[in-house]
Amino acid sequence: MTGKLRAALLAASIIQGMAACAAPAASQATAPPPISLSGSSGLVRIPSADVLPYGDYSLGVNFLEAKYRSYWASDTMLHFASVAVFPRVEVTARITNIDGRLGVQYYDLLPGQAYGGWNFDRAFGVHVQLLKQSERLPLSLAVGDQDVTGNTAFGARYLVASHRQPRYGIHLGTGDGFLGTLFAGVDYQPHPKVRIAIDHDGNRANIGCTIQIQRLLLMPTLSGFRSFGGGIAYWQRM
């Protein structure tokens, strides 16, 4: 995906978001919890202690340049499906194309070639909300593992706490893998269908937004505050 195309996608997302803000809020679906670039509940790169409501699911794809989701020297395209299989338990299946393209491809191992085979990584993650914010408890607490069965190429284990108010959330956690020992972020909703998030994954700061148009979620991001990325998801509330 070229820089011009990514910029065009970001511009289109912003225009669609402005149109969504101008439309009556009652005509659109209720906003879901924020979804990170890993496909599970979170901000831009970091997880949060939010969780999909029981029975909800989301399907989507997103793109990141190689240095922000590193695997060899290639850009990546993530395909994900997340489902709240039990109350406060969310599972996510991920297929990451390490050539930065949609779908997956197979390469024959040719003479003199270092590698061949399928150009993707598979991962299965679990996100569990241990504590839920209430009048007596000022925060939610969640744990997760983003690659419980794979080779952990894009994996991370974490513990995260979130405090949420109607229009904003504050998040702080600790992790490993692509997450740093300490990560944090904030998100803010200027409109019921628009959410802006800034986080630091322990390595760099990132900014992004989620724009809801009916059941579609447009998620443009600026990784490291310099590289366009993001994607699109479909969300359904049962």
Coordinates of C-alpha atoms in Angstrom, one line a residue:
M1 CA 0.0 0.0 0.0
T2 CA 1.6 3.3 -1.1
G3 CA 1.8 6.4 1.0
K4 CA -0.6 8.3 -1.3
L5 CA -3.2 5.5 -1.0
R6 CA -2.9 5.4 2.8
A7 CA -3.2 9.2 2.9
A8 CA -6.3 9.0 0.6
L9 CA -7.9 6.4 2.9
L10 CA -7.2 8.6 5.9
A11 CA -8.8 11.6 4.2
A12 CA -11.8 9.5 3.2
S13 CA -12.2 8.3 6.7
I14 CA -12.2 11.9 8.1
I15 CA -14.8 13.0 5.5
Q16 CA -17.0 10.1 6.4
G17 CA -16.6 10.9 10.0
M18 CA -17.7 14.5 9.4
A19 CA -20.8 13.2 7.6
A20 CA -21.5 10.8 10.5
C21 CA -21.3 13.7 13.0
A22 CA -23.8 15.7 10.9
A23 CA -26.3 12.9 10.8
P24 CA -28.8 12.3 13.6
A25 CA -27.2 10.1 16.2
A26 CA -30.5 8.1 16.8
S27 CA -30.3 6.7 13.3
Q28 CA -27.1 4.8 13.9
A29 CA -26.2 1.8 16.0
T30 CA -24.9 2.2 19.6
A31 CA -21.2 2.6 19.7
P32 CA -19.1 -0.6 20.6
P33 CA -16.1 -0.6 22.9
P34 CA -12.9 0.6 21.3
I35 CA -11.0 -1.9 19.2
S36 CA -7.2 -1.8 18.8
L37 CA -5.1 -2.7 15.8
S38 CA -4.7 -6.2 17.3
G39 CA -8.5 -6.7 16.8
S40 CA -9.3 -6.9 20.5
S41 CA -10.5 -4.3 23.0
G42 CA -8.0 -1.4 23.3
L43 CA -6.9 1.9 21.9
V44 CA -4.4 2.2 19.0
R45 CA -1.8 -0.3 19.9
I46 CA -2.4 -1.0 23.6
P47 CA -5.1 -3.2 25.2
S48 CA -7.7 -1.7 27.6
A49 CA -9.7 -3.3 30.4
D50 CA -12.9 -2.9 28.3
V51 CA -14.4 -6.0 26.8
L52 CA -17.0 -6.7 24.1
P53 CA -20.5 -7.4 25.6
Y54 CA -21.4 -11.0 25.7
G55 CA -22.4 -12.3 22.2
D56 CA -20.9 -9.4 20.3
Y57 CA -18.4 -9.9 17.5
S58 CA -16.2 -7.9 15.2
L59 CA -14.4 -8.7 11.9
G60 CA -11.8 -6.5 10.3
V61 CA -8.5 -5.8 8.6
N62 CA -5.8 -3.3 9.1
F63 CA -2.4 -2.3 7.7
L64 CA 0.8 -1.2 9.4
E65 CA 4.3 -0.5 8.1
A66 CA 7.0 -3.0 8.9
K67 CA 8.7 -1.0 11.7
Y68 CA 5.4 -0.7 13.7
R69 CA 4.5 -4.4 13.6
S70 CA 7.9 -5.9 12.8
Y71 CA 8.4 -9.3 11.0
W72 CA 11.4 -9.4 8.8
A73 CA 11.3 -6.1 6.8
S74 CA 7.8 -6.3 5.3
D75 CA 4.7 -4.3 6.0
T76 CA 1.8 -6.3 7.5
M77 CA -1.9 -6.7 6.9
L78 CA -3.8 -8.1 9.9
H79 CA -7.2 -10.0 9.4
F80 CA -9.1 -10.6 12.7
A81 CA -12.3 -11.9 14.2
S82 CA -13.2 -11.2 17.8
V83 CA -16.1 -12.7 19.8
A84 CA -17.3 -12.3 23.3
V85 CA -17.8 -16.1 23.9
F86 CA -18.7 -15.6 27.6
P87 CA -19.6 -12.6 29.8
R88 CA -16.3 -10.6 30.2
V89 CA -14.3 -13.1 28.1
E90 CA -13.2 -12.1 24.6
V91 CA -11.3 -14.3 22.1
T92 CA -9.6 -13.1 18.9
A93 CA -8.3 -15.1 16.0
R94 CA -5.7 -13.3 13.8
I95 CA -4.1 -14.0 10.5
T96 CA -1.2 -11.6 9.7
N97 CA 0.0 -11.3 6.1
I98 CA 3.7 -10.5 6.4
D99 CA 3.8 -9.1 2.8
G100 CA 1.3 -6.3 3.6
R101 CA -1.4 -7.7 1.3
L102 CA -5.0 -8.9 1.7
G103 CA -5.5 -12.6 2.1
V104 CA -2.6 -15.1 2.1
Q105 CA -0.3 -16.4 -0.6
Y106 CA 1.9 -19.5 -1.0
Y107 CA 5.5 -19.3 -2.4
D108 CA 7.4 -22.4 -3.7
L109 CA 10.8 -22.8 -2.3
L110 CA 13.1 -22.2 -5.3
P111 CA 16.8 -23.0 -5.6
G112 CA 18.9 -20.4 -3.9
Q113 CA 15.9 -19.0 -2.0
A114 CA 16.1 -18.8 1.7
Y115 CA 12.5 -19.5 2.5
G116 CA 9.1 -20.5 1.0
G117 CA 5.6 -21.5 2.0
W118 CA 2.7 -19.5 3.3
N119 CA 3.3 -15.8 3.9
F120 CA 1.3 -15.4 7.1
D121 CA 1.3 -15.8 10.9
R122 CA -1.6 -17.2 12.8
A123 CA -2.5 -16.3 16.4
F124 CA -5.2 -16.9 18.9
G125 CA -5.7 -14.5 21.8
V126 CA -7.7 -14.3 25.0
H127 CA -8.8 -11.2 26.9
V128 CA -10.5 -11.6 30.3
Q129 CA -12.0 -8.8 32.4
L130 CA -11.3 -9.7 36.0
L131 CA -12.9 -6.7 37.6
K132 CA -15.6 -4.4 36.3
Q133 CA -15.8 -0.7 37.2
S134 CA -18.8 0.1 39.4
E135 CA -19.9 2.7 42.0
R136 CA -17.7 1.1 44.6
L137 CA -14.8 0.1 42.3
P138 CA -13.2 3.0 40.4
L139 CA -11.6 0.9 37.6
S140 CA -11.8 -2.2 35.5
L141 CA -9.0 -4.8 35.4
A142 CA -8.2 -7.2 32.6
V143 CA -5.5 -9.7 31.6
G144 CA -4.7 -11.2 28.2
D145 CA -2.4 -13.1 26.0
Q146 CA -2.5 -12.2 22.3
D147 CA -0.9 -15.4 21.0
V148 CA -1.5 -18.3 23.3
T149 CA -0.8 -21.0 20.7
G150 CA 1.5 -19.5 18.1
N151 CA 5.2 -18.5 17.8
T152 CA 4.5 -15.2 19.5
A153 CA 5.8 -13.2 16.5
F154 CA 3.1 -10.6 17.2
G155 CA 2.2 -11.7 20.7
A156 CA 2.0 -9.9 24.0
R157 CA 0.9 -10.8 27.6
Y158 CA -0.5 -8.0 29.7
L159 CA -2.3 -6.7 32.8
V160 CA -4.2 -3.5 32.3
A161 CA -6.4 -1.2 34.4
S162 CA -9.0 1.3 32.9
H163 CA -11.0 4.0 34.4
R164 CA -13.9 5.1 32.2
Q165 CA -16.2 8.1 32.3
P166 CA -19.1 8.7 29.7
R167 CA -16.8 10.6 27.3
Y168 CA -13.3 9.5 28.1
G169 CA -11.1 6.7 29.5
I170 CA -7.7 6.4 31.1
H171 CA -5.7 3.2 30.8
L172 CA -2.4 2.0 32.3
G173 CA -0.8 -1.5 32.1
T174 CA 2.2 -3.6 32.1
G175 CA 3.2 -6.2 29.5
D176 CA 5.8 -8.0 27.3
G177 CA 6.2 -8.9 23.6
F178 CA 5.4 -5.9 21.4
L179 CA 4.2 -4.0 24.5
G180 CA 6.7 -2.4 26.8
T181 CA 7.0 -3.0 30.5
L182 CA 4.8 0.0 31.0
F183 CA 2.1 1.3 28.6
A184 CA -0.6 3.9 28.9
G185 CA -3.2 5.8 26.9
V186 CA -6.3 8.0 26.9
D187 CA -9.4 8.1 24.7
Y188 CA -12.0 10.7 24.2
Q189 CA -15.4 10.8 22.5
P190 CA -16.2 14.3 21.0
H191 CA -19.3 12.7 19.4
P192 CA -21.1 9.4 20.2
K193 CA -19.8 8.0 16.9
V194 CA -16.3 9.3 17.0
R195 CA -13.5 8.3 19.4
I196 CA -10.0 9.7 19.5
A197 CA -7.2 7.7 21.2
I198 CA -3.6 8.5 22.0
D199 CA -1.4 5.8 23.5
H200 CA 2.2 4.8 24.2
D201 CA 2.9 1.1 23.8
G202 CA 6.2 1.3 25.7
N203 CA 8.2 1.9 22.6
R204 CA 6.5 4.9 20.8
A205 CA 3.4 7.1 20.9
N206 CA 0.5 6.6 18.5
I207 CA -2.7 8.4 17.7
G208 CA -5.8 7.2 16.0
C209 CA -9.6 7.5 15.8
T210 CA -12.6 5.3 15.3
I211 CA -15.4 6.6 13.2
Q212 CA -18.7 4.6 13.3
I213 CA -20.9 4.5 10.3
Q214 CA -23.8 2.1 11.1
R215 CA -22.1 -1.2 11.7
L216 CA -18.8 -0.2 10.0
L217 CA -15.8 1.1 12.0
L218 CA -13.2 3.2 10.2
M219 CA -10.0 3.3 12.1
P220 CA -7.3 5.6 10.6
T221 CA -4.1 5.7 12.7
L222 CA -0.8 7.6 12.8
S223 CA 1.8 5.2 14.3
G224 CA 4.7 7.0 15.9
F225 CA 2.9 10.2 15.0
R226 CA 4.4 9.8 11.5
S227 CA 3.2 6.7 9.6
F228 CA -0.4 6.4 8.2
G229 CA -2.1 3.0 8.8
G230 CA -5.3 1.6 10.2
G231 CA -8.2 -0.3 8.8
I232 CA -11.9 -1.1 8.8
A233 CA -14.0 -3.4 10.9
Y234 CA -17.6 -4.7 10.9
W235 CA -19.2 -5.0 14.3
Q236 CA -22.5 -6.7 15.3
R237 CA -24.4 -6.6 18.6
M238 CA -26.6 -9.6 19.1

